[in-house]
Amino acid sequence: PKGKGPQGKRITLKVAKNSVRVLFNGRRRLELSKMGIATFPKCLLELADVEELDLSRNMLRKIPNTIEKFQNLMWLDLHSNQIDELPAAIGTLRNLTYLNLCNNKLTTKGLPEELTHLKNLRILNLGLNCLETVPTTLGALRELVELGLFDNALTIIPKSVKKLPKLERLNVKRNPLPEFAEKDEPIDTIKRIETLYLVEKKDLCNPCLQTCQGERDELHKLEEMTPGTSEKPSFPSLTTPNSTARDNQEEWRIK
């Protein structure tokens, strides 16, 4: 029905053409980030020969199968949308080396098996999604150098993924993974003085004096929190030069 869901901004072919940038390496990038797009614009098919496509930070929920028309794509950025599944046609983009799907709503079921056809893929970012498992078939992406899986619900990483031959960076932070659990560092509850300045009270202006008094009050609070030392033990039967032996010290010297 009409009016259901966000309508988003309408992108015309003229707007899309004006959004094409030529990069220093000669590639053409179609930049449509932060445009309020909720539905993949059909007019983009007229520019399907671009090498890079940036649709990040929009409101996209679906990527249509017509994405297969972009056969020259080497770089595809779809991060920060609302995508919950990828089309099988994503696997036809054989020239793709960079794919950013971070910060979407992807589930494990939403990753098609055809994703493993991207044999030239070097960087894949699946962080900040809803993945509960990682498909073992991702081990077929043997050109991967970087793989982002952070901020998901993963409890295990398949060996086929961890042992990818060219993998240099695997980011699995903030997942409930026992093998990657980080030990909490002990909290130092004692404030330590790094710098100490000695001045006379009369040399301080009012703001500085108030600051120093505040610091002094904090120090007093810490002293009150520190457990007090127990009473000093008494050993009356022991003779020391500073006690009863003081009267006999001249006799010790003679001996």
PDB file of C-alpha atoms in Angstrom:
ATOM      1  CA  PRO A   1       0.000   0.000   0.000  1.00  0.00           C
ATOM      2  CA  LYS A   2       0.989   3.548  -0.658  1.00  0.00           C
ATOM      3  CA  GLY A   3       2.572   5.439   2.182  1.00  0.00           C
ATOM      4  CA  LYS A   4       4.017   2.316   3.796  1.00  0.00           C
ATOM      5  CA  GLY A   5       7.590   2.773   4.984  1.00  0.00           C
ATOM      6  CA  PRO A   6       9.921   5.691   4.289  1.00  0.00           C
ATOM      7  CA  GLN A   7       9.624   7.104   0.791  1.00  0.00           C
ATOM      8  CA  GLY A   8      13.078   8.651   0.744  1.00  0.00           C
ATOM      9  CA  LYS A   9      14.480  11.154  -1.686  1.00  0.00           C
ATOM     10  CA  ARG A  10      13.883  10.707  -5.399  1.00  0.00           C
ATOM     11  CA  ILE A  11      17.101  10.583  -7.400  1.00  0.00           C
ATOM     12  CA  THR A  12      16.878  11.645 -11.018  1.00  0.00           C
ATOM     13  CA  LEU A  13      19.314  10.699 -13.770  1.00  0.00           C
ATOM     14  CA  LYS A  14      20.541  14.304 -13.850  1.00  0.00           C
ATOM     15  CA  VAL A  15      21.330  14.227 -10.130  1.00  0.00           C
ATOM     16  CA  ALA A  16      23.085  10.886 -10.541  1.00  0.00           C
ATOM     17  CA  LYS A  17      25.201  12.113 -13.476  1.00  0.00           C
ATOM     18  CA  ASN A  18      26.250  15.157 -11.484  1.00  0.00           C
ATOM     19  CA  SER A  19      27.320  12.823  -8.659  1.00  0.00           C
ATOM     20  CA  VAL A  20      29.939  10.998 -10.723  1.00  0.00           C
ATOM     21  CA  ARG A  21      33.513  11.811  -9.672  1.00  0.00           C
ATOM     22  CA  VAL A  22      36.718  10.863 -11.452  1.00  0.00           C
ATOM     23  CA  LEU A  23      39.322   9.698  -8.944  1.00  0.00           C
ATOM     24  CA  PHE A  24      43.086  10.182  -9.120  1.00  0.00           C
ATOM     25  CA  ASN A  25      43.477   6.583 -10.332  1.00  0.00           C
ATOM     26  CA  GLY A  26      41.121   7.216 -13.232  1.00  0.00           C
ATOM     27  CA  ARG A  27      38.171   5.312 -11.802  1.00  0.00           C
ATOM     28  CA  ARG A  28      34.709   6.848 -11.859  1.00  0.00           C
ATOM     29  CA  ARG A  29      32.846   6.844  -8.576  1.00  0.00           C
ATOM     30  CA  LEU A  30      29.110   7.450  -8.295  1.00  0.00           C
ATOM     31  CA  GLU A  31      28.742   9.162  -4.918  1.00  0.00           C
ATOM     32  CA  LEU A  32      25.222   9.077  -3.490  1.00  0.00           C
ATOM     33  CA  SER A  33      26.018   8.930   0.224  1.00  0.00           C
ATOM     34  CA  LYS A  34      23.689  10.678   2.703  1.00  0.00           C
ATOM     35  CA  MET A  35      21.035  11.371   0.074  1.00  0.00           C
ATOM     36  CA  GLY A  36      18.035   9.976   1.976  1.00  0.00           C
ATOM     37  CA  ILE A  37      17.551   7.161  -0.556  1.00  0.00           C
ATOM     38  CA  ALA A  38      15.118   4.442   0.561  1.00  0.00           C
ATOM     39  CA  THR A  39      14.766   2.540  -2.719  1.00  0.00           C
ATOM     40  CA  PHE A  40      17.502   1.687  -5.196  1.00  0.00           C
ATOM     41  CA  PRO A  41      16.999   4.254  -8.019  1.00  0.00           C
ATOM     42  CA  LYS A  42      16.330   2.607 -11.387  1.00  0.00           C
ATOM     43  CA  CYS A  43      17.989   5.503 -13.177  1.00  0.00           C
ATOM     44  CA  LEU A  44      21.354   4.306 -11.839  1.00  0.00           C
ATOM     45  CA  LEU A  45      21.265   1.521 -14.422  1.00  0.00           C
ATOM     46  CA  GLU A  46      22.090   4.198 -17.002  1.00  0.00           C
ATOM     47  CA  LEU A  47      25.439   4.619 -15.206  1.00  0.00           C
ATOM     48  CA  ALA A  48      26.142   0.923 -14.669  1.00  0.00           C
ATOM     49  CA  ASP A  49      29.589   1.236 -16.245  1.00  0.00           C
ATOM     50  CA  VAL A  50      31.110   3.048 -13.230  1.00  0.00           C
ATOM     51  CA  GLU A  51      33.902   1.323 -11.323  1.00  0.00           C
ATOM     52  CA  GLU A  52      32.858   2.504  -7.861  1.00  0.00           C
ATOM     53  CA  LEU A  53      29.465   3.024  -6.226  1.00  0.00           C
ATOM     54  CA  ASP A  54      28.841   4.716  -2.876  1.00  0.00           C
ATOM     55  CA  LEU A  55      25.316   4.333  -1.466  1.00  0.00           C
ATOM     56  CA  SER A  56      26.320   4.521   2.182  1.00  0.00           C
ATOM     57  CA  ARG A  57      24.380   6.335   4.917  1.00  0.00           C
ATOM     58  CA  ASN A  58      20.972   6.049   3.296  1.00  0.00           C
ATOM     59  CA  MET A  59      17.757   4.183   4.158  1.00  0.00           C
ATOM     60  CA  LEU A  60      18.052   1.259   1.758  1.00  0.00           C
ATOM     61  CA  ARG A  61      16.412  -1.989   2.838  1.00  0.00           C
ATOM     62  CA  LYS A  62      16.939  -4.030  -0.310  1.00  0.00           C
ATOM     63  CA  ILE A  63      19.507  -4.236  -3.072  1.00  0.00           C
ATOM     64  CA  PRO A  64      17.785  -5.447  -6.253  1.00  0.00           C
ATOM     65  CA  ASN A  65      19.070  -8.200  -8.515  1.00  0.00           C
ATOM     66  CA  THR A  66      19.648  -5.502 -11.146  1.00  0.00           C
ATOM     67  CA  ILE A  67      22.912  -4.840  -9.306  1.00  0.00           C
ATOM     68  CA  GLU A  68      24.310  -7.459 -11.697  1.00  0.00           C
ATOM     69  CA  LYS A  69      24.302  -4.766 -14.409  1.00  0.00           C
ATOM     70  CA  PHE A  70      27.273  -3.107 -12.669  1.00  0.00           C
ATOM     71  CA  GLN A  71      29.835  -5.539 -14.041  1.00  0.00           C
ATOM     72  CA  ASN A  72      32.694  -3.025 -13.876  1.00  0.00           C
ATOM     73  CA  LEU A  73      32.301  -2.460 -10.138  1.00  0.00           C
ATOM     74  CA  MET A  74      35.488  -2.860  -8.133  1.00  0.00           C
ATOM     75  CA  TRP A  75      34.391  -0.893  -5.062  1.00  0.00           C
ATOM     76  CA  LEU A  76      30.926  -0.983  -3.442  1.00  0.00           C
ATOM     77  CA  ASP A  77      30.052   0.857  -0.230  1.00  0.00           C
ATOM     78  CA  LEU A  78      26.643   0.111   1.323  1.00  0.00           C
ATOM     79  CA  HIS A  79      27.430   0.772   4.986  1.00  0.00           C
ATOM     80  CA  SER A  80      24.940   2.411   7.353  1.00  0.00           C
ATOM     81  CA  ASN A  81      21.699   1.422   5.660  1.00  0.00           C
ATOM     82  CA  GLN A  82      18.933  -0.955   6.761  1.00  0.00           C
ATOM     83  CA  ILE A  83      19.763  -3.896   4.499  1.00  0.00           C
ATOM     84  CA  ASP A  84      18.694  -7.261   5.954  1.00  0.00           C
ATOM     85  CA  GLU A  85      19.664  -9.494   3.037  1.00  0.00           C
ATOM     86  CA  LEU A  86      21.769  -9.450  -0.119  1.00  0.00           C
ATOM     87  CA  PRO A  87      20.561 -10.621  -3.527  1.00  0.00           C
ATOM     88  CA  ALA A  88      22.117 -13.675  -5.118  1.00  0.00           C
ATOM     89  CA  ALA A  89      23.140 -11.414  -8.007  1.00  0.00           C
ATOM     90  CA  ILE A  90      25.844  -9.888  -5.802  1.00  0.00           C
ATOM     91  CA  GLY A  91      27.946 -12.907  -6.724  1.00  0.00           C
ATOM     92  CA  THR A  92      28.099 -11.821 -10.374  1.00  0.00           C
ATOM     93  CA  LEU A  93      30.294  -8.804  -9.563  1.00  0.00           C
ATOM     94  CA  ARG A  94      33.502 -10.739 -10.190  1.00  0.00           C
ATOM     95  CA  ASN A  95      35.701  -7.613 -10.348  1.00  0.00           C
ATOM     96  CA  LEU A  96      34.753  -6.480  -6.847  1.00  0.00           C
ATOM     97  CA  THR A  97      37.729  -6.040  -4.517  1.00  0.00           C
ATOM     98  CA  TYR A  98      36.075  -3.908  -1.785  1.00  0.00           C
ATOM     99  CA  LEU A  99      32.651  -4.495  -0.220  1.00  0.00           C
ATOM    100  CA  ASN A 100      31.484  -2.546   2.829  1.00  0.00           C
ATOM    101  CA  LEU A 101      28.256  -3.787   4.442  1.00  0.00           C
ATOM    102  CA  CYS A 102      28.952  -2.454   7.919  1.00  0.00           C
ATOM    103  CA  ASN A 103      26.129  -1.122  10.128  1.00  0.00           C
ATOM    104  CA  ASN A 104      23.142  -2.801   8.497  1.00  0.00           C
ATOM    105  CA  LYS A 105      20.656  -5.450   9.649  1.00  0.00           C
ATOM    106  CA  LEU A 106      22.169  -8.460   7.937  1.00  0.00           C
ATOM    107  CA  THR A 107      21.578 -11.888   9.436  1.00  0.00           C
ATOM    108  CA  THR A 108      23.441 -15.068   8.577  1.00  0.00           C
ATOM    109  CA  LYS A 109      20.457 -16.126   6.498  1.00  0.00           C
ATOM    110  CA  GLY A 110      20.706 -12.847   4.598  1.00  0.00           C
ATOM    111  CA  LEU A 111      24.164 -13.706   3.234  1.00  0.00           C
ATOM    112  CA  PRO A 112      23.687 -15.610  -0.037  1.00  0.00           C
ATOM    113  CA  GLU A 113      25.995 -18.476  -0.925  1.00  0.00           C
ATOM    114  CA  GLU A 114      26.806 -16.593  -4.128  1.00  0.00           C
ATOM    115  CA  LEU A 115      28.871 -14.188  -2.023  1.00  0.00           C
ATOM    116  CA  THR A 116      31.663 -16.749  -2.274  1.00  0.00           C
ATOM    117  CA  HIS A 117      31.867 -16.164  -6.041  1.00  0.00           C
ATOM    118  CA  LEU A 118      33.655 -12.862  -5.399  1.00  0.00           C
ATOM    119  CA  LYS A 119      37.067 -14.442  -5.885  1.00  0.00           C
ATOM    120  CA  ASN A 120      38.888 -11.090  -6.189  1.00  0.00           C
ATOM    121  CA  LEU A 121      37.471  -9.624  -2.995  1.00  0.00           C
ATOM    122  CA  ARG A 122      40.227  -8.250  -0.738  1.00  0.00           C
ATOM    123  CA  ILE A 123      38.288  -6.254   1.863  1.00  0.00           C
ATOM    124  CA  LEU A 124      34.931  -7.344   3.309  1.00  0.00           C
ATOM    125  CA  ASN A 125      33.293  -5.477   6.197  1.00  0.00           C
ATOM    126  CA  LEU A 126      30.344  -7.192   7.900  1.00  0.00           C
ATOM    127  CA  GLY A 127      30.690  -5.429  11.246  1.00  0.00           C
ATOM    128  CA  LEU A 128      27.746  -3.970  13.181  1.00  0.00           C
ATOM    129  CA  ASN A 129      25.163  -6.397  11.849  1.00  0.00           C
ATOM    130  CA  CYS A 130      23.057  -9.224  13.332  1.00  0.00           C
ATOM    131  CA  LEU A 131      25.189 -12.218  12.398  1.00  0.00           C
ATOM    132  CA  GLU A 132      24.980 -15.213  14.733  1.00  0.00           C
ATOM    133  CA  THR A 133      27.310 -17.409  12.688  1.00  0.00           C
ATOM    134  CA  VAL A 134      29.840 -16.971   9.908  1.00  0.00           C
ATOM    135  CA  PRO A 135      29.263 -19.171   6.830  1.00  0.00           C
ATOM    136  CA  THR A 136      32.161 -21.578   6.457  1.00  0.00           C
ATOM    137  CA  THR A 137      31.913 -20.957   2.717  1.00  0.00           C
ATOM    138  CA  LEU A 138      33.556 -17.548   3.231  1.00  0.00           C
ATOM    139  CA  GLY A 139      36.744 -19.583   3.375  1.00  0.00           C
ATOM    140  CA  ALA A 140      36.507 -19.655  -0.410  1.00  0.00           C
ATOM    141  CA  LEU A 141      37.390 -15.940  -0.549  1.00  0.00           C
ATOM    142  CA  ARG A 142      41.098 -16.679  -0.636  1.00  0.00           C
ATOM    143  CA  GLU A 143      42.137 -13.180  -1.694  1.00  0.00           C
ATOM    144  CA  LEU A 144      40.727 -11.600   1.466  1.00  0.00           C
ATOM    145  CA  VAL A 145      43.220  -9.379   3.276  1.00  0.00           C
ATOM    146  CA  GLU A 146      40.816  -7.702   5.710  1.00  0.00           C
ATOM    147  CA  LEU A 147      37.620  -9.085   7.231  1.00  0.00           C
ATOM    148  CA  GLY A 148      35.449  -7.108   9.647  1.00  0.00           C
ATOM    149  CA  LEU A 149      33.096  -9.125  11.870  1.00  0.00           C
ATOM    150  CA  PHE A 150      32.990  -6.839  14.902  1.00  0.00           C
ATOM    151  CA  ASP A 151      29.830  -6.012  16.870  1.00  0.00           C
ATOM    152  CA  ASN A 152      27.797  -9.068  15.936  1.00  0.00           C
ATOM    153  CA  ALA A 153      26.538 -12.047  17.970  1.00  0.00           C
ATOM    154  CA  LEU A 154      29.221 -14.543  16.942  1.00  0.00           C
ATOM    155  CA  THR A 155      30.284 -17.315  19.306  1.00  0.00           C
ATOM    156  CA  ILE A 156      32.710 -19.061  16.958  1.00  0.00           C
ATOM    157  CA  ILE A 157      34.828 -18.248  13.902  1.00  0.00           C
ATOM    158  CA  PRO A 158      35.185 -21.137  11.414  1.00  0.00           C
ATOM    159  CA  LYS A 159      38.705 -22.444  10.885  1.00  0.00           C
ATOM    160  CA  SER A 160      38.242 -22.038   7.142  1.00  0.00           C
ATOM    161  CA  VAL A 161      37.927 -18.282   7.731  1.00  0.00           C
ATOM    162  CA  LYS A 162      40.673 -17.909  10.337  1.00  0.00           C
ATOM    163  CA  LYS A 163      43.134 -19.750   8.086  1.00  0.00           C
ATOM    164  CA  LEU A 164      42.542 -17.736   4.918  1.00  0.00           C
ATOM    165  CA  PRO A 165      46.014 -17.610   3.287  1.00  0.00           C
ATOM    166  CA  LYS A 166      46.233 -13.825   2.730  1.00  0.00           C
ATOM    167  CA  LEU A 167      44.227 -12.622   5.717  1.00  0.00           C
ATOM    168  CA  GLU A 168      46.163  -9.916   7.576  1.00  0.00           C
ATOM    169  CA  ARG A 169      43.447  -8.340   9.681  1.00  0.00           C
ATOM    170  CA  LEU A 170      40.487 -10.086  11.300  1.00  0.00           C
ATOM    171  CA  ASN A 171      38.381  -7.763  13.480  1.00  0.00           C
ATOM    172  CA  VAL A 172      36.061  -9.734  15.781  1.00  0.00           C
ATOM    173  CA  LYS A 173      35.852  -7.254  18.663  1.00  0.00           C
ATOM    174  CA  ARG A 174      32.703  -7.071  20.793  1.00  0.00           C
ATOM    175  CA  ASN A 175      31.429 -10.548  19.973  1.00  0.00           C
ATOM    176  CA  PRO A 176      30.686 -13.206  22.632  1.00  0.00           C
ATOM    177  CA  LEU A 177      33.718 -15.231  21.533  1.00  0.00           C
ATOM    178  CA  PRO A 178      35.378 -17.178  24.367  1.00  0.00           C
ATOM    179  CA  GLU A 179      38.653 -17.519  22.479  1.00  0.00           C
ATOM    180  CA  PHE A 180      38.945 -13.770  21.981  1.00  0.00           C
ATOM    181  CA  ALA A 181      37.749 -12.729  25.445  1.00  0.00           C
ATOM    182  CA  GLU A 182      39.814  -9.821  26.683  1.00  0.00           C
ATOM    183  CA  LYS A 183      40.860  -9.789  30.310  1.00  0.00           C
ATOM    184  CA  ASP A 184      39.730  -6.744  32.193  1.00  0.00           C
ATOM    185  CA  GLU A 185      42.593  -4.629  33.410  1.00  0.00           C
ATOM    186  CA  PRO A 186      42.584  -3.981  37.161  1.00  0.00           C
ATOM    187  CA  ILE A 187      41.165  -0.601  38.041  1.00  0.00           C
ATOM    188  CA  ASP A 188      43.541   1.632  39.940  1.00  0.00           C
ATOM    189  CA  THR A 189      41.390   3.314  42.580  1.00  0.00           C
ATOM    190  CA  ILE A 190      44.267   5.412  43.900  1.00  0.00           C
ATOM    191  CA  LYS A 191      44.781   8.772  42.273  1.00  0.00           C
ATOM    192  CA  ARG A 192      48.469   9.289  41.681  1.00  0.00           C
ATOM    193  CA  ILE A 193      50.171  12.668  41.616  1.00  0.00           C
ATOM    194  CA  GLU A 194      52.127  13.271  38.417  1.00  0.00           C
ATOM    195  CA  THR A 195      53.129  16.908  38.989  1.00  0.00           C
ATOM    196  CA  LEU A 196      53.623  18.831  42.233  1.00  0.00           C
ATOM    197  CA  TYR A 197      53.931  22.610  42.413  1.00  0.00           C
ATOM    198  CA  LEU A 198      54.979  24.418  45.619  1.00  0.00           C
ATOM    199  CA  VAL A 199      53.836  28.033  45.972  1.00  0.00           C
ATOM    200  CA  GLU A 200      52.895  30.328  48.816  1.00  0.00           C
ATOM    201  CA  LYS A 201      49.243  30.963  49.393  1.00  0.00           C
ATOM    202  CA  LYS A 202      49.650  34.734  48.999  1.00  0.00           C
ATOM    203  CA  ASP A 203      51.004  34.297  45.462  1.00  0.00           C
ATOM    204  CA  LEU A 204      47.839  32.630  44.163  1.00  0.00           C
ATOM    205  CA  CYS A 205      44.897  34.389  42.524  1.00  0.00           C
ATOM    206  CA  ASN A 206      41.400  33.548  43.796  1.00  0.00           C
ATOM    207  CA  PRO A 207      40.531  31.006  41.043  1.00  0.00           C
ATOM    208  CA  CYS A 208      43.844  29.179  41.478  1.00  0.00           C
ATOM    209  CA  LEU A 209      43.458  29.226  45.249  1.00  0.00           C
ATOM    210  CA  GLN A 210      39.989  27.687  44.980  1.00  0.00           C
ATOM    211  CA  THR A 211      41.337  25.017  42.633  1.00  0.00           C
ATOM    212  CA  CYS A 212      44.162  24.143  45.012  1.00  0.00           C
ATOM    213  CA  GLN A 213      41.796  24.022  47.982  1.00  0.00           C
ATOM    214  CA  GLY A 214      39.522  21.703  46.025  1.00  0.00           C
ATOM    215  CA  GLU A 215      42.442  19.414  45.222  1.00  0.00           C
ATOM    216  CA  ARG A 216      43.463  19.482  48.881  1.00  0.00           C
ATOM    217  CA  ASP A 217      39.954  18.504  49.949  1.00  0.00           C
ATOM    218  CA  GLU A 218      40.038  15.586  47.475  1.00  0.00           C
ATOM    219  CA  LEU A 219      43.365  14.492  48.961  1.00  0.00           C
ATOM    220  CA  HIS A 220      41.908  14.588  52.459  1.00  0.00           C
ATOM    221  CA  LYS A 221      39.000  12.435  51.296  1.00  0.00           C
ATOM    222  CA  LEU A 222      41.447   9.883  49.919  1.00  0.00           C
ATOM    223  CA  GLU A 223      43.338   9.876  53.207  1.00  0.00           C
ATOM    224  CA  GLU A 224      40.099   9.164  55.048  1.00  0.00           C
ATOM    225  CA  MET A 225      39.333   6.296  52.665  1.00  0.00           C
ATOM    226  CA  THR A 226      42.773   4.739  53.175  1.00  0.00           C
ATOM    227  CA  PRO A 227      42.718   2.104  55.945  1.00  0.00           C
ATOM    228  CA  GLY A 228      44.484   3.430  59.022  1.00  0.00           C
ATOM    229  CA  THR A 229      47.603   1.723  60.242  1.00  0.00           C
ATOM    230  CA  SER A 230      47.266  -0.404  63.323  1.00  0.00           C
ATOM    231  CA  GLU A 231      48.859   0.639  66.600  1.00  0.00           C
ATOM    232  CA  LYS A 232      52.600   0.189  66.682  1.00  0.00           C
ATOM    233  CA  PRO A 233      53.614  -3.028  68.450  1.00  0.00           C
ATOM    234  CA  SER A 234      55.369  -2.651  71.766  1.00  0.00           C
ATOM    235  CA  PHE A 235      58.329  -4.803  72.779  1.00  0.00           C
ATOM    236  CA  PRO A 236      59.155  -3.725  76.341  1.00  0.00           C
ATOM    237  CA  SER A 237      61.580  -6.597  76.895  1.00  0.00           C
ATOM    238  CA  LEU A 238      63.883  -5.478  74.049  1.00  0.00           C
ATOM    239  CA  THR A 239      66.687  -3.015  74.782  1.00  0.00           C
ATOM    240  CA  THR A 240      67.455  -0.352  72.165  1.00  0.00           C
ATOM    241  CA  PRO A 241      69.897   2.590  72.211  1.00  0.00           C
ATOM    242  CA  ASN A 242      66.909   4.950  72.150  1.00  0.00           C
ATOM    243  CA  SER A 243      65.203   3.485  75.214  1.00  0.00           C
ATOM    244  CA  THR A 244      66.499   2.179  78.512  1.00  0.00           C
ATOM    245  CA  ALA A 245      69.952   1.459  77.069  1.00  0.00           C
ATOM    246  CA  ARG A 246      70.555   5.184  76.595  1.00  0.00           C
ATOM    247  CA  ASP A 247      71.731   5.464  80.203  1.00  0.00           C
ATOM    248  CA  ASN A 248      74.346   2.765  79.662  1.00  0.00           C
ATOM    249  CA  GLN A 249      75.709   3.867  76.294  1.00  0.00           C
ATOM    250  CA  GLU A 250      78.895   5.325  77.862  1.00  0.00           C
ATOM    251  CA  GLU A 251      79.594   1.968  79.461  1.00  0.00           C
ATOM    252  CA  TRP A 252      79.189   0.311  75.993  1.00  0.00           C
ATOM    253  CA  ARG A 253      81.774   2.594  74.490  1.00  0.00           C
ATOM    254  CA  ILE A 254      84.332   1.737  77.223  1.00  0.00           C
ATOM    255  CA  LYS A 255      83.821  -1.994  76.673  1.00  0.00           C
TER     256      LYS A 255
END
